[in-house]
Short mmCIF file of C-alpha atoms and ligand atoms in Angstrom, two decimals:
data_model
loop_
_atom_site.label_atom_id
_atom_site.label_comp_id
_atom_site.label_asym_id
_atom_site.label_seq_id
_atom_site.Cartn_x
_atom_site.Cartn_y
_atom_site.Cartn_z
CA MET V 249 90.37 119.38 100.61
CA SER V 250 90.87 115.61 100.37
CA LEU V 251 93.18 113.67 102.67
CA ASN V 252 96.50 112.36 101.39
CA ILE V 253 97.46 109.06 103.06
CA LEU V 254 100.74 107.17 102.87
CA ILE V 255 100.66 103.43 103.63
CA LEU V 256 104.00 101.88 104.52
CA GLY V 257 103.67 98.38 103.13
CA GLY V 258 105.53 95.22 102.16
CA THR V 259 102.80 92.95 103.52
CA GLY V 260 99.62 91.35 102.23
CA ASP V 261 97.65 93.40 104.75
CA SER V 262 99.00 96.68 103.36
CA ILE V 263 97.65 95.77 99.90
CA LYS V 264 94.27 94.78 101.35
CA LEU V 265 94.13 98.07 103.24
CA TYR V 266 95.09 100.08 100.16
CA LYS V 267 92.27 98.43 98.18
CA ALA V 268 89.73 98.85 101.00
CA ILE V 269 90.45 102.57 101.34
CA GLN V 270 90.27 103.08 97.58
CA LYS V 271 86.97 101.26 97.40
CA GLN V 272 85.30 102.89 100.40
CA MET V 273 86.75 106.39 100.04
CA PRO V 274 87.49 106.97 96.34
CA ASP V 275 87.85 110.72 96.90
CA LEU V 276 90.84 110.18 99.14
CA LYS V 277 94.41 110.02 97.81
CA VAL V 278 96.30 106.98 99.03
CA VAL V 279 99.81 105.91 98.09
CA LEU V 280 101.37 102.55 98.94
CA SER V 281 105.10 102.50 99.68
CA GLU V 282 107.22 99.35 99.39
CA ALA V 283 110.90 98.78 100.09
CA GLY V 284 111.34 96.86 96.82
CA ILE V 285 113.44 94.09 98.35
CA THR V 286 111.97 91.16 96.44
CA HIS V 287 111.72 91.04 92.68
CA LYS V 288 108.08 90.09 92.40
CA LYS V 289 105.91 93.13 91.83
CA ASN V 290 102.44 93.28 93.28
CA LYS V 291 99.46 93.99 91.03
CA ILE V 292 99.01 97.60 92.09
CA LYS V 293 100.12 99.77 89.22
CA LYS V 294 98.98 103.23 90.28
CA ASN V 295 99.79 105.18 93.42
CA ILE V 296 102.69 103.02 94.42
CA ARG V 297 106.23 104.12 95.21
CA VAL V 298 109.10 101.67 95.57
CA GLY V 299 112.42 101.96 97.44
CA GLY V 300 113.77 103.32 100.72
CA PHE V 301 113.31 106.99 101.57
CA GLY V 302 116.90 107.49 102.70
CA GLY V 303 116.53 107.17 106.45
CA VAL V 304 114.37 109.28 108.70
CA THR V 305 115.53 112.52 107.07
CA GLY V 306 114.50 111.22 103.66
CA LEU V 307 111.14 110.12 105.02
CA ILE V 308 110.49 113.54 106.56
CA GLU V 309 111.40 115.18 103.27
CA HIS V 310 109.09 112.83 101.38
CA LEU V 311 106.16 113.44 103.74
CA GLU V 312 106.58 117.18 103.30
CA THR V 313 107.10 117.18 99.52
CA ALA V 314 104.24 114.76 98.85
CA GLN V 315 102.03 116.74 101.30
CA ILE V 316 101.06 113.64 103.23
CA ASP V 317 98.36 114.21 105.89
CA ALA V 318 98.61 110.86 107.69
CA VAL V 319 100.70 107.68 107.71
CA ILE V 320 99.58 104.10 108.19
CA ASP V 321 102.41 101.78 109.12
CA ALA V 322 101.28 98.41 107.78
CA THR V 323 104.80 96.95 107.57
CA HIS V 324 105.77 93.53 108.89
CA PRO V 325 105.97 93.28 112.72
CA PHE V 326 109.73 92.63 112.42
CA ALA V 327 110.43 95.62 110.14
CA ALA V 328 111.48 97.61 113.19
CA GLN V 329 113.62 100.20 111.44
CA ILE V 330 111.00 101.64 109.12
CA THR V 331 108.50 101.60 112.00
CA ALA V 332 110.91 103.61 114.16
CA HIS V 333 111.49 106.03 111.27
CA ALA V 334 107.73 106.49 110.85
CA VAL V 335 107.34 107.26 114.56
CA GLU V 336 110.15 109.82 114.48
CA ALA V 337 109.07 111.50 111.23
CA CYS V 338 105.38 111.73 112.16
CA THR V 339 106.20 113.03 115.64
CA LYS V 340 108.43 115.71 114.15
CA LEU V 341 105.82 116.79 111.60
CA LYS V 342 102.89 116.27 114.01
CA LEU V 343 101.18 113.93 111.54
CA PRO V 344 98.59 111.34 112.63
CA ARG V 345 100.07 107.84 112.45
CA LEU V 346 98.43 104.43 112.79
CA ARG V 347 100.10 101.08 113.33
CA LEU V 348 98.27 98.21 111.60
CA ASP V 349 99.46 95.10 113.39
CA ARG V 350 98.68 91.38 113.33
CA PRO V 351 97.14 89.40 116.15
CA GLN V 352 99.62 87.04 117.81
CA TRP V 353 99.21 83.36 117.03
CA ILE V 354 97.46 81.21 119.57
CA VAL V 355 99.45 78.00 119.55
CA PRO V 356 97.47 74.74 119.82
CA SER V 357 97.47 73.44 123.39
CA GLU V 358 99.93 70.69 124.30
CA THR V 359 102.39 71.96 121.70
CA ASP V 360 106.00 72.30 122.77
CA VAL V 361 106.53 76.02 122.17
CA MET V 362 109.37 78.27 123.28
CA PHE V 363 109.78 82.02 122.88
CA VAL V 364 113.32 83.30 122.36
CA PRO V 365 114.67 86.84 122.01
CA ASP V 366 116.51 86.39 118.72
CA ALA V 367 117.76 84.03 116.00
CA GLU V 368 121.01 83.35 117.92
CA ALA V 369 119.06 81.95 120.86
CA ALA V 370 116.96 79.84 118.48
CA ALA V 371 120.14 78.53 116.81
CA ARG V 372 121.61 77.47 120.17
CA ILE V 373 118.50 75.40 120.94
CA VAL V 374 118.44 73.88 117.44
CA ALA V 375 122.12 72.90 117.74
CA ARG V 376 121.47 71.16 121.06
CA THR V 377 118.15 69.47 120.49
CA SER V 378 117.22 69.06 116.82
CA SER V 379 118.17 66.69 114.04
CA SER V 380 115.99 68.31 111.35
CA ALA V 381 114.82 71.91 111.67
CA PHE V 382 112.62 74.06 109.45
CA LEU V 383 113.77 77.69 109.41
CA THR V 384 111.19 80.25 108.30
CA ILE V 385 112.86 83.41 109.57
CA GLY V 386 113.76 85.13 106.30
CA ARG V 387 117.29 85.73 105.04
CA LYS V 388 118.53 88.59 107.24
CA THR V 389 119.20 86.60 110.41
CA LEU V 390 119.97 83.17 108.92
CA SER V 391 123.70 83.60 109.59
CA ALA V 392 122.93 82.79 113.25
CA PHE V 393 122.76 79.17 112.06
CA ASP V 394 126.06 79.24 110.12
CA GLN V 395 128.07 77.36 112.73
CA ILE V 396 125.62 74.51 113.19
CA SER V 397 126.75 71.11 112.02
CA GLY V 398 125.01 67.77 112.26
CA VAL V 399 121.49 69.21 111.93
CA LYS V 400 119.55 69.09 108.67
CA LEU V 401 118.22 72.56 107.95
CA LEU V 402 115.26 73.16 105.69
CA VAL V 403 115.18 76.87 104.87
CA ARG V 404 112.20 78.60 103.30
CA LEU V 405 112.77 81.92 101.56
CA ILE V 406 110.66 84.13 99.31
CA GLU V 407 113.26 83.92 96.54
CA VAL V 408 116.45 81.96 95.86
CA PRO V 409 119.21 84.02 97.52
CA PRO V 410 121.60 85.85 95.16
CA GLU V 411 124.58 84.22 96.90
CA PRO V 412 124.83 80.66 98.28
CA LEU V 413 124.00 80.37 101.99
CA LYS V 414 126.84 79.46 104.34
CA LEU V 415 124.71 76.96 106.23
CA GLU V 416 125.92 73.37 106.35
CA ASN V 417 123.55 70.61 105.38
CA CYS V 418 120.83 72.91 104.14
CA THR V 419 117.98 72.55 101.66
CA ILE V 420 116.29 75.68 100.35
CA VAL V 421 112.65 75.84 99.37
CA THR V 422 111.05 79.00 98.05
CA GLY V 423 107.49 80.11 98.52
CA ARG V 424 105.29 83.08 99.20
CA PRO V 425 102.38 83.07 101.64
CA PRO V 426 99.62 82.05 102.04
CA PHE V 427 100.50 78.40 102.67
CA SER V 428 97.95 75.63 103.21
CA LEU V 429 97.93 73.36 106.22
CA ALA V 430 98.07 70.24 104.00
CA ALA V 431 101.12 71.50 102.10
CA GLU V 432 102.90 72.57 105.30
CA GLU V 433 102.24 69.23 106.94
CA ALA V 434 103.41 67.30 103.85
CA LEU V 435 106.61 69.38 103.68
CA MET V 436 107.37 68.83 107.38
CA ARG V 437 106.69 65.10 107.13
CA ALA V 438 108.82 64.73 103.97
CA HIS V 439 111.78 66.34 105.76
CA ARG V 440 111.10 64.68 109.14
CA ILE V 441 111.04 68.07 110.81
CA ASP V 442 111.33 67.95 114.60
CA THR V 443 111.68 71.73 115.13
CA LEU V 444 110.07 74.73 113.48
CA VAL V 445 111.81 78.09 113.91
CA SER V 446 109.73 81.14 113.07
CA LYS V 447 109.38 84.78 113.91
CA ALA V 448 106.30 85.35 116.07
CA SER V 449 104.83 87.26 113.15
CA GLY V 450 101.20 86.35 113.74
CA GLY V 451 98.44 86.74 111.16
CA GLU V 452 96.63 84.22 109.02
CA ALA V 453 98.80 83.99 105.87
CA THR V 454 101.60 82.03 107.55
CA ARG V 455 99.70 80.48 110.43
CA ALA V 456 99.39 77.03 108.79
CA LYS V 457 103.00 76.16 109.67
CA ILE V 458 102.16 76.49 113.38
CA ASP V 459 99.21 74.10 113.09
CA ALA V 460 101.23 71.74 110.88
CA ALA V 461 104.11 71.67 113.38
CA ALA V 462 101.63 70.85 116.14
CA LYS V 463 100.19 68.04 113.99
CA VAL V 464 103.56 66.44 113.25
CA GLY V 465 104.68 66.85 116.87
CA ALA V 466 107.49 69.30 116.14
CA ARG V 467 108.73 71.74 118.76
CA ILE V 468 108.04 75.36 117.84
CA ILE V 469 110.63 78.05 118.55
CA LEU V 470 109.24 81.55 118.13
CA ILE V 471 111.41 84.66 118.00
CA ARG V 472 109.68 87.41 119.98
CA ARG V 473 108.42 90.48 118.14
CA PRO V 474 110.14 93.80 118.59
CA PRO V 475 108.03 96.09 120.81
CA ALA V 476 105.11 97.74 119.03
CA PRO V 477 105.31 101.52 118.68
CA ASP V 478 103.29 103.79 120.96
CA GLY V 479 100.23 105.52 119.59
CA ASP V 480 97.17 104.44 117.61
CA HIS V 481 97.31 100.69 117.07
CA VAL V 482 94.80 98.35 115.39
CA PHE V 483 94.72 94.68 114.45
CA SER V 484 92.38 94.54 111.46
CA ILE V 485 91.81 96.16 108.07
CA ASP V 486 88.30 97.24 109.13
CA GLU V 487 89.65 99.07 112.18
CA ALA V 488 92.27 100.77 110.03
CA VAL V 489 89.61 101.89 107.53
CA ASN V 490 87.52 103.26 110.43
CA TRP V 491 90.55 105.20 111.68
CA VAL V 492 90.82 106.84 108.26
CA LYS V 493 87.07 107.57 108.21
CA ALA V 494 87.34 109.25 111.61
CA LEU V 495 90.28 111.31 110.36
CA LYS V 496 88.31 112.31 107.28
CA LYS V 497 85.38 113.49 109.43
CA ARG V 498 87.72 115.67 111.48
CA ASP V 499 89.28 117.14 108.33
P1 LIG J 770 113.41 97.43 108.08
O1 LIG J 770 114.65 96.79 108.57
O2 LIG J 770 112.47 98.00 109.07
O3 LIG J 770 113.73 98.60 107.03
C1 LIG J 770 114.97 98.71 106.36
C2 LIG J 770 114.87 99.86 105.39
O4 LIG J 770 114.09 99.48 104.26
C3 LIG J 770 114.18 101.09 105.96
O5 LIG J 770 115.05 101.88 106.74
C4 LIG J 770 113.73 101.78 104.68
O6 LIG J 770 114.82 102.36 104.01
C5 LIG J 770 113.32 100.61 103.81
N1 LIG J 770 111.90 100.27 103.94
C6 LIG J 770 111.31 99.30 104.68
N2 LIG J 770 110.00 99.25 104.47
C7 LIG J 770 109.73 100.23 103.57
C8 LIG J 770 108.55 100.66 102.95
N3 LIG J 770 107.36 100.09 103.18
N4 LIG J 770 108.63 101.70 102.05
C9 LIG J 770 109.83 102.28 101.79
N5 LIG J 770 111.00 101.90 102.36
C10 LIG J 770 110.94 100.89 103.23
O7 LIG J 770 112.59 96.40 107.18
P2 LIG J 770 112.94 94.89 106.73
O8 LIG J 770 112.75 94.00 107.91
O9 LIG J 770 114.21 94.90 105.95
O10 LIG J 770 111.72 94.65 105.73
C11 LIG J 770 111.69 95.33 104.48
C12 LIG J 770 110.28 95.32 103.95
O11 LIG J 770 109.84 93.97 103.81
C13 LIG J 770 109.30 96.01 104.91
O12 LIG J 770 108.54 96.90 104.15
C14 LIG J 770 108.45 94.91 105.48
O13 LIG J 770 107.09 95.28 105.63
C15 LIG J 770 108.62 93.77 104.47
N6 LIG J 770 108.68 92.46 105.13
C16 LIG J 770 109.55 92.25 106.15
C17 LIG J 770 109.60 91.01 106.76
C18 LIG J 770 110.52 90.76 107.94
O14 LIG J 770 110.50 89.64 108.48
N7 LIG J 770 111.33 91.71 108.37
C19 LIG J 770 108.77 89.98 106.33
C20 LIG J 770 107.88 90.23 105.26
C21 LIG J 770 107.85 91.47 104.67
P3 LIG J 770 115.21 103.91 104.21
O15 LIG J 770 115.84 104.01 105.56
O16 LIG J 770 116.13 104.18 103.07
O17 LIG J 770 113.93 104.69 104.14
#
């Protein structure tokens, strides 16, 4: 009997992992699940499901109906809800679960970097100390900056938001990782950015903004990651593939 793996995705790494498993273990069934929040579709046409499961109950039902043998949570480090649902559902069904995470960024030395617990704390620092800040924190928590006046805000989003943002004095740019160091530096220089606000997401695809901020002398404010779930936890595609291979051997 062949294993049936569900990858919880929404990240570049989840697609890389899906492809690596397919290539190295073609006998194994692997399905990639995405929330379907952005409009751009990835290039995977087969074995993909899109949309929420309907909470933890819906996820449990899906895992049972689709006869999933193991789950790999390759979602974004800040997608805390789906990660918590995966923990709860897999614990209940006694399914093996792996968390594929990203290494934290190592910030260049002599950079002014601050870690804060949330977007509200970042907004308070921006209001007090910045005249031109670059916000790369996604759309969900941008409202923390709604009350700020007198600071130019450059906001980068994946897509133009369906409704206008309530931020004062804001310029929106859209873009999807990966970003190059040269482009990040040019953007920061063009907008005279003195502060970069980012989630401490880690990984290579969005790392260039950290190096660019260091180059232009901007302060970096990083929002701390939610705690990682307990259990099996790896930081690379290769390690995740090996986890699946070990599972397959046991099967
Ligand atoms: P979240 O708060 O953890 O999840 C919200 C809900 O979206 C979940 O309860 C689930 O709905 C659904 N969902 C999330 N990921 C899913 C997946 N892979 N497959 C099926 N349903 C999923 O997540 P979020 O922060 O809104 O992020 C949404 C997606 O975007 C995630 O998949 C994440 O990997 C990706 N992403 C997030 C960020 C970020 O900064 N948060 C950045 C880049 C990409 P139900 O409860 O109905 O099952």
